[in-house]
CSV table of C-alpha atoms in Angstrom, one decimal:
chain,number,residue,atom,x,y,z
J,1,MET,CA,-10.9,12.5,31.2
J,2,THR,CA,-9.4,9.0,30.5
J,3,ARG,CA,-10.3,7.5,27.2
J,4,ASP,CA,-10.6,3.8,26.6
J,5,VAL,CA,-8.2,4.0,23.6
J,6,VAL,CA,-6.0,6.6,22.0
J,7,VAL,CA,-4.8,5.9,18.4
J,8,VAL,CA,-1.8,8.0,17.3
J,9,GLY,CA,-1.9,8.6,13.6
J,10,SER,CA,-4.9,8.7,11.3
J,11,GLY,CA,-3.7,6.6,8.3
J,12,PRO,CA,-5.8,3.7,7.1
J,13,ASN,CA,-4.4,1.4,9.7
J,14,GLY,CA,-4.9,3.7,12.6
J,15,LEU,CA,-8.5,4.4,11.5
J,16,ALA,CA,-9.2,0.7,11.0
J,17,ALA,CA,-8.1,0.1,14.6
J,18,ALA,CA,-10.2,3.0,15.8
J,19,VAL,CA,-13.3,1.8,14.0
J,20,THR,CA,-12.9,-1.7,15.2
J,21,LEU,CA,-12.7,-0.7,18.8
J,22,ALA,CA,-15.4,1.9,18.6
J,23,HIS,CA,-17.8,-0.7,17.3
J,24,VAL,CA,-17.9,-2.4,20.7
J,25,GLY,CA,-18.7,0.9,22.5
J,26,LEU,CA,-15.2,1.9,23.6
J,27,HIS,CA,-14.4,5.6,23.7
J,28,VAL,CA,-11.8,6.1,21.0
J,29,THR,CA,-9.8,9.2,20.2
J,30,VAL,CA,-7.5,9.5,17.2
J,31,VAL,CA,-4.8,12.1,17.3
J,32,GLU,CA,-3.2,13.3,14.1
J,33,ALA,CA,-0.2,15.7,13.6
J,34,GLN,CA,-1.3,16.9,10.2
J,35,PRO,CA,-4.2,19.3,9.6
J,36,THR,CA,-5.9,16.7,7.5
J,37,VAL,CA,-6.8,13.1,8.2
J,38,GLY,CA,-5.7,10.0,6.3
J,39,GLY,CA,-2.0,9.6,6.2
J,40,GLY,CA,-1.0,8.0,2.9
J,41,ALA,CA,-4.6,8.0,1.7
J,42,ARG,CA,-5.4,11.7,1.4
J,43,THR,CA,-6.7,13.6,-1.6
J,44,LEU,CA,-5.8,17.3,-1.6
J,45,ASP,CA,-5.8,20.4,-3.7
J,46,LEU,CA,-2.1,21.1,-4.2
J,47,GLY,CA,-2.7,24.5,-5.7
J,48,LEU,CA,-1.5,23.5,-9.1
J,49,ALA,CA,-4.8,24.3,-10.9
J,50,ASP,CA,-8.2,25.4,-9.8
J,51,GLY,CA,-10.4,22.5,-8.8
J,52,ILE,CA,-7.7,19.8,-9.5
J,53,VAL,CA,-7.1,17.5,-6.6
J,54,HIS,CA,-4.3,14.9,-6.3
J,55,ASP,CA,-3.8,11.8,-4.2
J,56,VAL,CA,-0.8,12.6,-2.0
J,57,CYS,CA,0.4,9.0,-1.7
J,58,SER,CA,-1.7,6.0,-2.6
J,59,ALA,CA,-4.0,6.3,-5.6
J,60,VAL,CA,-4.9,2.8,-6.8
J,61,HIS,CA,-6.5,0.3,-4.4
J,62,PRO,CA,-6.6,-3.4,-5.1
J,63,MET,CA,-6.7,-3.9,-1.3
J,64,ALA,CA,-9.9,-1.9,-1.0
J,65,TRP,CA,-11.8,-4.9,-2.1
J,66,ALA,CA,-9.4,-7.7,-1.3
J,67,SER,CA,-8.7,-6.9,2.3
J,68,PRO,CA,-10.7,-8.9,4.8
J,69,PHE,CA,-11.1,-5.8,6.9
J,70,PHE,CA,-12.6,-3.7,4.0
J,71,GLN,CA,-14.7,-6.7,3.0
J,72,GLN,CA,-16.3,-6.6,6.4
J,73,PHE,CA,-16.4,-2.8,6.5
J,74,ASP,CA,-18.2,-2.8,3.2
J,75,LEU,CA,-17.1,0.4,1.4
J,76,ALA,CA,-19.8,0.3,-1.2
J,77,ALA,CA,-22.5,0.4,1.5
J,78,ARG,CA,-20.9,3.5,2.8
J,79,GLY,CA,-21.0,5.3,-0.5
J,80,VAL,CA,-17.4,4.6,-1.7
J,81,GLU,CA,-17.5,3.8,-5.4
J,82,LEU,CA,-14.5,1.7,-6.7
J,83,LEU,CA,-14.0,2.3,-10.5
J,84,THR,CA,-12.2,-0.6,-12.3
J,85,PRO,CA,-10.2,0.2,-15.4
J,86,GLU,CA,-10.3,-2.1,-18.4
J,87,VAL,CA,-6.6,-2.5,-18.1
J,88,SER,CA,-5.3,-3.0,-14.5
J,89,PHE,CA,-1.7,-2.1,-15.3
J,90,ALA,CA,0.5,-1.6,-18.4
J,91,GLN,CA,4.2,-1.7,-19.2
J,92,PRO,CA,5.3,0.3,-22.3
J,93,LEU,CA,8.5,-0.7,-24.1
J,94,ALA,CA,10.7,1.7,-26.1
J,95,ASP,CA,10.2,-0.1,-29.4
J,96,GLY,CA,6.5,0.7,-29.7
J,97,ARG,CA,5.3,-2.5,-27.9
J,98,ALA,CA,3.6,-2.7,-24.5
J,99,GLY,CA,2.4,-5.3,-22.0
J,100,LEU,CA,-1.2,-5.0,-21.0
J,101,ALA,CA,-2.6,-6.7,-17.9
J,102,TYR,CA,-6.3,-6.6,-18.7
J,103,ARG,CA,-8.8,-7.1,-15.9
J,104,ASP,CA,-9.7,-10.3,-18.0
J,105,LEU,CA,-7.0,-12.9,-17.6
J,106,ASP,CA,-7.8,-14.7,-20.9
J,107,ARG,CA,-7.5,-11.4,-22.8
J,108,THR,CA,-4.2,-10.8,-21.1
J,109,VAL,CA,-2.9,-14.2,-22.0
J,110,ASP,CA,-4.0,-13.8,-25.6
J,111,GLY,CA,-2.2,-10.4,-25.9
J,112,LEU,CA,1.1,-11.8,-24.6
J,113,GLY,CA,1.5,-14.1,-27.5
J,114,VAL,CA,4.2,-16.8,-27.0
J,115,ASP,CA,4.4,-16.0,-23.3
J,116,GLY,CA,0.7,-16.0,-22.7
J,117,PRO,CA,0.7,-19.6,-21.5
J,118,ALA,CA,3.5,-18.9,-19.1
J,119,TRP,CA,1.6,-15.9,-17.7
J,120,ARG,CA,-1.4,-18.2,-17.1
J,121,ASP,CA,0.8,-20.9,-15.5
J,122,VAL,CA,2.3,-18.3,-13.0
J,123,LEU,CA,-0.9,-16.4,-12.1
J,124,GLY,CA,-3.8,-18.6,-13.1
J,125,PRO,CA,-3.9,-20.7,-9.9
J,126,LEU,CA,-3.5,-17.6,-7.7
J,127,VAL,CA,-6.3,-15.8,-9.6
J,128,ALA,CA,-8.6,-18.8,-9.4
J,129,ASP,CA,-8.0,-19.1,-5.6
J,130,HIS,CA,-7.4,-15.4,-4.8
J,131,GLU,CA,-9.2,-15.6,-1.5
J,132,HIS,CA,-6.6,-18.0,-0.1
J,133,THR,CA,-3.8,-16.1,-1.9
J,134,VAL,CA,-4.9,-13.0,0.0
J,135,GLN,CA,-5.1,-14.9,3.3
J,136,LEU,CA,-1.6,-16.2,2.8
J,137,ALA,CA,0.0,-12.9,1.7
J,138,LEU,CA,-1.9,-10.6,4.1
J,139,GLY,CA,-1.9,-12.6,7.3
J,140,ASP,CA,0.0,-11.5,10.4
J,141,LYS,CA,3.0,-13.7,9.3
J,142,ARG,CA,3.1,-15.5,12.6
J,143,SER,CA,0.4,-18.1,12.1
J,144,ILE,CA,-1.5,-19.9,9.4
J,145,PRO,CA,-4.6,-17.7,8.7
J,146,ALA,CA,-7.8,-19.3,9.9
J,147,GLY,CA,-9.4,-21.3,7.1
J,148,LEU,CA,-6.4,-21.4,4.9
J,149,LEU,CA,-5.7,-25.1,5.3
J,150,PRO,CA,-6.6,-27.6,4.0
J,151,HIS,CA,-8.5,-25.9,1.2
J,152,GLY,CA,-5.8,-23.4,0.6
J,153,THR,CA,-2.9,-25.8,0.5
J,154,LYS,CA,-2.6,-25.8,-3.3
J,155,ALA,CA,-2.6,-22.0,-3.5
J,156,ALA,CA,0.0,-21.7,-0.7
J,157,LEU,CA,2.3,-24.3,-2.4
J,158,HIS,CA,1.9,-22.6,-5.8
J,159,PHE,CA,2.6,-19.2,-4.3
J,160,GLY,CA,5.7,-20.4,-2.5
J,161,LEU,CA,7.1,-22.1,-5.6
J,162,GLU,CA,6.5,-19.0,-7.8
J,163,VAL,CA,8.1,-16.7,-5.2
J,164,LEU,CA,11.2,-18.9,-5.4
J,165,GLU,CA,11.2,-18.8,-9.2
J,166,GLN,CA,10.4,-15.1,-9.7
J,167,GLY,CA,12.5,-14.0,-6.7
J,168,THR,CA,15.7,-15.6,-8.0
J,169,ARG,CA,17.8,-15.7,-11.1
J,170,ALA,CA,15.5,-18.4,-12.4
J,171,TRP,CA,12.9,-15.7,-13.1
J,172,ASP,CA,13.3,-15.9,-16.9
J,173,ARG,CA,13.2,-19.7,-17.0
J,174,ARG,CA,9.7,-19.9,-18.4
J,175,PHE,CA,9.6,-16.8,-20.6
J,176,SER,CA,10.7,-16.6,-24.3
J,177,ASP,CA,9.9,-12.9,-25.1
J,178,ASP,CA,10.6,-9.8,-23.1
J,179,VAL,CA,7.0,-8.3,-22.7
J,180,ALA,CA,5.6,-10.6,-20.2
J,181,PRO,CA,8.6,-10.6,-17.8
J,182,ALA,CA,8.7,-6.8,-18.1
J,183,LEU,CA,5.0,-6.6,-17.2
J,184,LEU,CA,5.5,-8.7,-14.1
J,185,THR,CA,8.6,-6.8,-13.1
J,186,GLY,CA,6.7,-3.6,-13.2
J,187,VAL,CA,4.4,-5.0,-10.4
J,188,ALA,CA,7.4,-6.2,-8.5
J,189,SER,CA,8.7,-2.6,-8.5
J,190,HIS,CA,6.1,-1.6,-6.0
J,191,ALA,CA,8.3,-3.1,-3.3
J,192,ILE,CA,11.1,-0.5,-4.0
J,193,THR,CA,13.8,-3.1,-3.6
J,194,PRO,CA,16.3,-4.8,-5.9
J,195,VAL,CA,15.0,-7.4,-8.3
J,196,PRO,CA,14.9,-10.3,-8.4
J,197,SER,CA,14.3,-10.7,-4.7
J,198,LEU,CA,11.9,-12.9,-2.8
J,199,ALA,CA,10.1,-9.9,-1.2
J,200,ALA,CA,9.6,-8.3,-4.6
J,201,ALA,CA,8.3,-11.5,-6.1
J,202,GLY,CA,5.8,-12.0,-3.3
J,203,THR,CA,4.6,-8.4,-4.0
J,204,ALA,CA,4.3,-9.0,-7.7
J,205,LEU,CA,2.4,-12.3,-7.4
J,206,LEU,CA,-0.2,-11.0,-5.0
J,207,LEU,CA,-0.8,-7.7,-6.9
J,208,ALA,CA,-0.8,-9.3,-10.3
J,209,ALA,CA,-3.2,-11.9,-9.2
J,210,LEU,CA,-5.6,-9.3,-7.8
J,211,ALA,CA,-5.4,-7.4,-11.2
J,212,HIS,CA,-7.3,-10.3,-12.7
J,213,ALA,CA,-9.7,-11.0,-9.8
J,214,GLY,CA,-12.5,-9.3,-8.1
J,215,ASP,CA,-12.5,-5.6,-8.7
J,216,GLY,CA,-9.0,-5.6,-10.2
J,217,TRP,CA,-7.0,-2.5,-9.4
J,218,PRO,CA,-9.7,0.1,-8.8
J,219,ILE,CA,-9.6,3.8,-8.3
J,220,PRO,CA,-12.1,5.4,-5.8
J,221,ARG,CA,-14.3,7.9,-7.3
J,222,GLY,CA,-13.1,11.3,-6.2
J,223,GLY,CA,-9.7,10.0,-5.0
J,224,SER,CA,-8.3,7.9,-2.1
J,225,GLY,CA,-9.7,10.4,0.4
J,226,ALA,CA,-13.1,8.8,-0.2
J,227,ILE,CA,-11.9,5.7,1.7
J,228,VAL,CA,-10.7,7.8,4.6
J,229,ALA,CA,-13.9,9.8,4.7
J,230,ALA,CA,-15.9,6.6,5.1
J,231,LEU,CA,-13.7,5.4,8.0
J,232,VAL,CA,-13.9,8.7,9.8
J,233,ALA,CA,-17.7,9.0,9.3
J,234,ASP,CA,-18.2,5.5,10.8
J,235,LEU,CA,-15.8,6.2,13.7
J,236,ARG,CA,-17.8,9.4,14.6
J,237,ALA,CA,-21.1,7.6,14.2
J,238,HIS,CA,-19.9,5.2,16.9
J,239,GLY,CA,-18.8,7.9,19.3
J,240,GLY,CA,-15.2,8.2,18.3
J,241,GLU,CA,-13.3,11.5,17.7
J,242,VAL,CA,-10.5,12.7,15.6
J,243,VAL,CA,-8.2,15.5,16.7
J,244,THR,CA,-6.0,17.0,14.0
J,245,ASP,CA,-3.0,19.4,14.4
J,246,HIS,CA,-2.0,17.4,17.5
J,247,PRO,CA,1.6,16.2,17.1
J,248,VAL,CA,2.7,13.6,19.6
J,249,ARG,CA,6.4,14.1,20.4
J,250,SER,CA,6.6,12.8,23.9
J,251,HIS,CA,4.5,10.9,26.5
J,252,ALA,CA,3.2,14.3,27.8
J,253,ASP,CA,1.4,14.8,24.5
J,254,LEU,CA,-0.7,11.7,24.9
J,255,PRO,CA,-4.2,12.0,26.3
J,256,PRO,CA,-4.8,9.6,29.2
J,257,ALA,CA,-6.1,6.2,28.1
J,258,HIS,CA,-6.3,2.6,29.1
J,259,ALA,CA,-4.7,1.5,25.8
J,260,TYR,CA,-2.6,3.1,23.0
J,261,LEU,CA,-2.2,2.1,19.4
J,262,PHE,CA,0.6,3.8,17.4
J,263,ASP,CA,0.1,4.0,13.6
J,264,THR,CA,3.7,5.2,13.5
J,265,THR,CA,7.2,3.9,12.8
J,266,PRO,CA,8.8,1.8,15.5
J,267,ARG,CA,11.4,4.6,16.2
J,268,ALA,CA,8.6,7.1,16.8
J,269,VAL,CA,7.3,4.9,19.6
J,270,VAL,CA,10.7,4.9,21.2
J,271,GLU,CA,11.0,8.6,20.8
J,272,ILE,CA,7.6,9.2,22.4
J,273,LEU,CA,7.7,6.6,25.2
J,274,GLY,CA,11.5,6.4,25.9
J,275,ASP,CA,12.3,4.3,29.0
J,276,ARG,CA,8.7,3.5,29.5
J,277,LEU,CA,9.4,0.7,27.0
J,278,PRO,CA,11.5,-2.3,27.9
J,279,ALA,CA,15.2,-2.0,26.9
J,280,ARG,CA,14.9,-4.9,24.6
J,281,THR,CA,12.0,-3.3,22.7
J,282,ARG,CA,13.9,-0.1,22.4
J,283,ARG,CA,16.9,-1.9,20.9
J,284,GLN,CA,14.7,-3.8,18.4
J,285,PHE,CA,12.7,-0.8,17.4
J,286,LEU,CA,15.7,1.4,16.9
J,287,SER,CA,17.3,-1.3,14.7
J,288,PHE,CA,14.3,-1.5,12.4
J,289,LYS,CA,15.5,-0.7,8.9
J,290,HIS,CA,13.9,1.7,6.4
J,291,GLY,CA,14.2,1.2,2.7
J,292,ASN,CA,14.9,3.3,-0.3
J,293,GLY,CA,12.7,6.2,-1.3
J,294,ALA,CA,10.1,7.5,-3.6
J,295,ALA,CA,10.0,11.0,-4.9
J,296,LYS,CA,6.6,12.2,-5.8
J,297,VAL,CA,5.9,14.3,-8.9
J,298,ASP,CA,2.3,15.5,-9.4
J,299,PHE,CA,1.4,16.9,-12.8
J,300,VAL,CA,-1.6,18.8,-14.3
J,301,LEU,CA,-2.1,18.0,-17.9
J,302,SER,CA,-4.1,19.6,-20.7
J,303,GLY,CA,-5.0,16.2,-22.2
J,304,PRO,CA,-4.2,12.5,-21.9
J,305,VAL,CA,-0.7,11.2,-22.0
J,306,PRO,CA,0.1,10.6,-25.7
J,307,TRP,CA,1.3,7.0,-25.4
J,308,THR,CA,2.9,5.5,-28.5
J,309,VAL,CA,0.7,2.4,-27.8
J,310,PRO,CA,-2.7,4.0,-27.3
J,311,GLU,CA,-4.0,1.0,-25.3
J,312,VAL,CA,-1.6,2.0,-22.5
J,313,GLY,CA,-4.0,4.9,-21.9
J,314,LEU,CA,-6.7,2.4,-20.8
J,315,ALA,CA,-4.6,1.4,-17.8
J,316,GLY,CA,-5.3,2.8,-14.3
J,317,THR,CA,-1.6,2.2,-13.5
J,318,VAL,CA,1.4,2.4,-15.8
J,319,HIS,CA,4.8,1.1,-14.8
J,320,VAL,CA,7.4,3.2,-16.6
J,321,GLY,CA,10.7,1.3,-16.7
J,322,GLY,CA,11.2,-0.5,-19.9
J,323,THR,CA,12.4,-4.1,-20.0
J,324,ARG,CA,13.0,-6.4,-17.1
J,325,ALA,CA,16.8,-5.9,-17.5
J,326,GLU,CA,16.4,-2.1,-17.6
J,327,MET,CA,14.2,-2.1,-14.4
J,328,ALA,CA,16.6,-4.4,-12.6
J,329,ALA,CA,19.5,-2.0,-13.5
J,330,ALA,CA,17.6,1.0,-12.3
J,331,GLU,CA,16.7,-0.6,-9.0
J,332,ALA,CA,20.3,-1.7,-8.5
J,333,ASP,CA,21.4,1.9,-9.0
J,334,VAL,CA,19.0,3.1,-6.3
J,335,ASP,CA,20.1,0.3,-3.9
J,336,ALA,CA,23.7,1.4,-4.4
J,337,GLY,CA,22.8,5.0,-3.5
J,338,ARG,CA,22.8,6.3,-7.1
J,339,HIS,CA,20.0,8.1,-9.0
J,340,ALA,CA,19.1,6.0,-12.1
J,341,GLU,CA,19.3,7.9,-15.4
J,342,ARG,CA,15.9,6.3,-16.2
J,343,PRO,CA,14.3,5.7,-12.8
J,344,THR,CA,11.5,3.3,-12.2
J,345,ILE,CA,8.2,5.3,-12.3
J,346,LEU,CA,4.7,4.4,-11.1
J,347,LEU,CA,2.1,6.5,-12.9
J,348,SER,CA,-1.7,6.8,-12.7
J,349,ASP,CA,-4.2,9.0,-14.5
J,350,PRO,CA,-7.4,8.8,-12.5
J,351,THR,CA,-9.5,10.3,-15.3
J,352,VAL,CA,-9.2,7.0,-17.2
J,353,VAL,CA,-12.1,5.9,-15.1
J,354,ASP,CA,-13.2,9.0,-13.1
J,355,ALA,CA,-14.0,11.8,-15.6
J,356,GLY,CA,-15.0,14.0,-12.7
J,357,ARG,CA,-11.4,14.4,-11.7
J,358,ALA,CA,-10.9,16.5,-14.9
J,359,VAL,CA,-11.8,20.2,-14.4
J,360,GLY,CA,-11.9,22.8,-17.2
J,361,GLY,CA,-10.1,20.6,-19.6
J,362,LEU,CA,-7.3,19.8,-17.2
J,363,ARG,CA,-6.6,16.6,-15.4
J,364,PRO,CA,-4.3,15.4,-12.6
J,365,LEU,CA,-1.4,12.9,-13.2
J,366,TRP,CA,0.1,11.0,-10.3
J,367,THR,CA,3.7,9.7,-10.4
J,368,TYR,CA,6.4,8.3,-8.2
J,369,ALA,CA,10.1,7.8,-9.0
J,370,HIS,CA,12.3,5.4,-7.1
J,371,VAL,CA,15.4,7.2,-5.6
J,372,PRO,CA,17.9,6.5,-2.9
J,373,ALA,CA,16.7,7.1,0.7
J,374,HIS,CA,16.8,10.7,1.8
J,375,SER,CA,17.4,12.0,-1.7
J,376,ASP,CA,16.9,15.7,-2.0
J,377,VAL,CA,16.9,15.7,-5.8
J,378,ASP,CA,14.0,17.2,-7.7
J,379,VAL,CA,13.3,14.4,-10.2
J,380,THR,CA,10.7,16.3,-12.4
J,381,GLU,CA,13.0,16.4,-15.4
J,382,ALA,CA,14.0,12.8,-15.1
J,383,VAL,CA,10.4,11.7,-14.8
J,384,THR,CA,9.3,13.8,-17.7
J,385,ALA,CA,12.1,12.6,-19.9
J,386,HIS,CA,11.4,9.0,-19.1
J,387,ILE,CA,7.7,9.2,-19.8
J,388,GLU,CA,8.6,11.0,-23.1
J,389,ARG,CA,10.4,7.9,-24.1
J,390,TYR,CA,7.1,6.0,-24.4
J,391,ALA,CA,4.9,9.0,-25.0
J,392,PRO,CA,6.5,11.5,-27.3
J,393,GLY,CA,4.9,14.9,-26.8
J,394,PHE,CA,4.2,14.4,-23.1
J,395,ARG,CA,6.0,17.7,-22.3
J,396,ASP,CA,3.5,19.5,-24.5
J,397,VAL,CA,0.5,18.5,-22.4
J,398,VAL,CA,2.1,19.4,-19.0
J,399,VAL,CA,0.5,22.6,-17.6
J,400,ALA,CA,2.0,22.4,-14.1
J,401,SER,CA,4.0,20.1,-11.9
J,402,ARG,CA,5.3,19.8,-8.3
J,403,CYS,CA,8.0,17.5,-6.9
J,404,VAL,CA,8.3,16.4,-3.3
J,405,PRO,CA,11.8,14.9,-3.0
J,406,ALA,CA,12.2,11.8,-0.9
J,407,SER,CA,13.9,13.8,1.8
J,408,ARG,CA,10.7,15.8,2.2
J,409,MET,CA,8.1,13.0,2.1
J,410,ALA,CA,8.0,12.8,5.8
J,411,GLU,CA,6.7,16.4,6.0
J,412,HIS,CA,3.3,15.2,5.0
J,413,ASP,CA,3.5,11.8,6.6
J,414,ALA,CA,6.1,11.2,9.4
J,415,ASN,CA,6.1,7.5,8.6
J,416,TYR,CA,7.7,8.1,5.3
J,417,VAL,CA,11.3,8.3,6.6
J,418,GLY,CA,13.6,9.3,3.9
J,419,GLY,CA,10.9,8.7,1.3
J,420,ASP,CA,10.3,5.1,2.4
J,421,ILE,CA,6.6,4.8,1.6
J,422,ALA,CA,6.5,1.1,2.6
J,423,GLY,CA,7.0,1.8,6.3
J,424,GLY,CA,10.2,-0.2,6.4
J,425,ALA,CA,12.5,-2.0,4.0
J,426,THR,CA,10.8,-4.8,2.1
J,427,THR,CA,13.3,-7.5,2.6
J,428,MET,CA,12.1,-11.0,3.1
J,429,GLY,CA,13.5,-11.1,6.7
J,430,GLN,CA,11.8,-7.9,7.6
J,431,MET,CA,8.5,-8.9,6.0
J,432,LEU,CA,8.4,-12.2,8.0
J,433,ALA,CA,9.6,-10.7,11.3
J,434,ARG,CA,8.1,-7.2,11.0
J,435,PRO,CA,9.0,-5.2,13.1
J,436,THR,CA,10.6,-7.8,15.4
J,437,PRO,CA,10.6,-11.6,15.7
J,438,ARG,CA,8.3,-11.6,18.7
J,439,LEU,CA,5.2,-13.9,18.5
J,440,ASN,CA,2.8,-10.9,18.8
J,441,PRO,CA,4.2,-8.4,16.3
J,442,TYR,CA,1.9,-5.6,17.5
J,443,ALA,CA,3.0,-5.7,21.1
J,444,THR,CA,5.7,-3.4,22.5
J,445,GLY,CA,6.5,-5.1,25.7
J,446,ARG,CA,4.5,-2.5,27.7
J,447,ASP,CA,1.0,-3.4,28.7
J,448,GLY,CA,-1.7,-1.6,26.8
J,449,VAL,CA,0.7,-0.2,24.2
J,450,TYR,CA,0.6,-1.5,20.6
J,451,LEU,CA,2.1,-0.7,17.2
J,452,CYS,CA,-0.4,-0.9,14.3
J,453,SER,CA,1.3,0.7,11.3
J,454,ALA,CA,2.7,-0.6,8.0
J,455,SER,CA,5.8,-1.4,10.0
J,456,THR,CA,3.8,-4.4,11.3
J,457,PRO,CA,2.3,-7.3,9.4
J,458,PRO,CA,1.1,-7.6,6.7
J,459,GLY,CA,3.2,-4.5,5.7
J,460,PRO,CA,2.5,-1.7,3.2
J,461,GLY,CA,-0.8,-1.1,1.4
J,462,VAL,CA,-4.1,0.5,2.0
J,463,HIS,CA,-5.7,-2.6,3.6
J,464,GLY,CA,-6.3,-1.6,7.2
J,465,LEU,CA,-5.2,-5.0,8.3
J,466,SER,CA,-2.3,-3.9,10.6
J,467,GLY,CA,-4.8,-1.8,12.6
J,468,TRP,CA,-7.5,-4.5,12.5
J,469,TYR,CA,-5.1,-7.2,13.7
J,470,ALA,CA,-3.7,-5.0,16.5
J,471,ALA,CA,-7.2,-3.8,17.6
J,472,ARG,CA,-8.4,-7.4,17.9
J,473,ARG,CA,-5.5,-8.1,20.3
J,474,VAL,CA,-6.3,-5.0,22.3
J,475,LEU,CA,-9.9,-6.2,22.7
J,476,ARG,CA,-8.7,-9.6,24.0
J,477,GLU,CA,-5.7,-8.5,26.1
J,478,VAL,CA,-6.7,-5.2,27.5
J,479,PHE,CA,-10.5,-5.3,27.6
J,480,CYS,CA,-11.0,-9.0,28.0
J,481,GLU,CA,-13.3,-9.2,25.0
J,482,PRO,CA,-12.8,-12.5,23.1
J,483,ALA,CA,-15.1,-11.4,20.3
J,484,VAL,CA,-14.7,-9.3,17.1
J,485,PRO,CA,-17.1,-6.5,16.3
J,486,ASP,CA,-19.3,-6.8,13.2
J,487,LEU,CA,-18.2,-3.9,11.1
J,488,ALA,CA,-21.4,-3.7,9.1
J,489,PRO,CA,-22.7,-0.1,8.9
J,490,PHE,CA,-23.8,1.1,12.3
J,491,ALA,CA,-23.9,-2.4,13.8
J,492,ARG,CA,-23.0,-2.8,17.4
J,493,HIS,CA,-23.2,-6.6,17.9
J,494,LEU,CA,-20.4,-9.0,18.2
J,495,VAL,CA,-19.3,-12.1,16.3
J,496,ASP,CA,-17.5,-15.0,18.1
J,497,ASP,CA,-14.1,-15.5,16.6
J,498,PRO,CA,-11.9,-18.0,18.4
J,499,SER,CA,-9.0,-17.4,15.9
J,500,ILE,CA,-7.9,-14.4,17.9
C-alpha cells in the first residue's frame, strides 16, 4: 500500500507535520525507531524509584503557548494543562544572592534594584509586543513573517539592537550590578554556545521576554509527554498511524509514499537516501555542523532542593552557573573541548507546580550540564557539587541518580549527535541558513522529500514549527493544496492562507 505521506521520526516537529497533513484527509504514517513516541518530549519511568517519572529531554515549555502552531492546535482544548510557576527562572549566586525572573515583569524589575530599569529597557518592549517578537524569532528565517510589518517594525528594530548589544562585548554597558546580567546570561546558556554571541543573545531575548508574557515558562501537568500524547491522539483521530520500533537506516526501510518528511538530522537523510539526493544536497547536508553537548543527570530527591535563597525554590527553571563572568568562562572551556570545573547547569523541579509528580515523599529533579561534544564523562559529581554551592545539603536529599553522558544521548534520540540537543550548532550563520542557504530550507533537492527537524528553521525548541512549515510546503508543492488546515480539535475544513 502506498501512503500519501510518511514522516520519519516522532518528535514534536514530526508529529506537527503529520497532524497538519492528516487534517486534510491525507493518509499519514509516522515511523519511529524508539519503542516510545515523542523524541525529545517524552516522559518515562527511568526505574530510579517506584512511580517517579522524568522528562528525558525537554521539561519546560514556553513555546507550548507561544508557538503559532500550538496556538492553532489548542493544547488546552485537548486536555493538556500548562502550569505556570510564580518565578519563570532563577539564577543563584554564591554569596547568598539570587536573580529572580518573576512571571510579573514589574515585580522582577523591583527585585533587581539598581539594574531593574535596565532589565525593563531591554525586555519591556519585547514583552509588550511578544506576538511580533515570536513571529520574528520563530519564522522560517527566509522571509518576513506575514503580518510582522508594519505593526511589528518597532519590535523587530528593538530586538535587533538588543541582540547586537547582548551578543557582543557591549553586553555589560547598561548594567551596574552583577545579578541582572547573570540572570540574562543564564537564559542565553540555553543555546549551548560561547557567550557573548549573537545567537545566544537572540535566544536569551526571546525566552526572557516569554518569561514575562502569556503563560510564562510553564510545565505540563504530568510531564512533557502530555504534549506528545495530545498530538498522537489527534493524528489517530484523523486516520493517521504511528509505528514504533521501526528504525530507518536505508531507503529500503521506508514504506512507499508520495511524500516523505524527515524529522532527523541532515546527515541521516543522506545516509538513508544516498545518491537519490542531488550531489549538492549531499555535500551541504554532510557539512552541517553540530554543536557542543549536554549530559543529562536525573535525580530522585527526598525533599526540595535546599536553596540558600528560598525564593529560588519557586522557580520552574534554575540556571546554575553563578555570575556572568563565571558562565562565560565555563562555556569557553566547553567550546575549547574542556570540561568546566563548574559546568553550566539547567535544572527543573516539576513539583514546584505539579505536586502529582511527587510519589511517596519522593520527587524527580531534571538537570543538564554543558560538556564538550561526544563527552563520555559521568558528570553526576560535578553537577551535585555545583548545586551544593548554592544549596548546601543538596547531597543529603538525593536518593537516586542517573547520568546519560553526551556520547550516549543519541541512544534515546538519534538527532542528539554527540549530545547536541539543539539539532545543530547555534551559530548565527547556521541559524539564518539552517541547514543550507537555499530559499526553501525544508527542501532536499529531490521531489517529495523534505527535512522538518530542529536542523531547519526556526531551530531548537518544542514548538512544532519546523514540521508545520514543512508540511505546508508539502501541501502546496506535492498535493497542489494552497490552503492550510484548521487545526481546531477534529476540524476538517481549510483556511485560505496566501502566505504559503
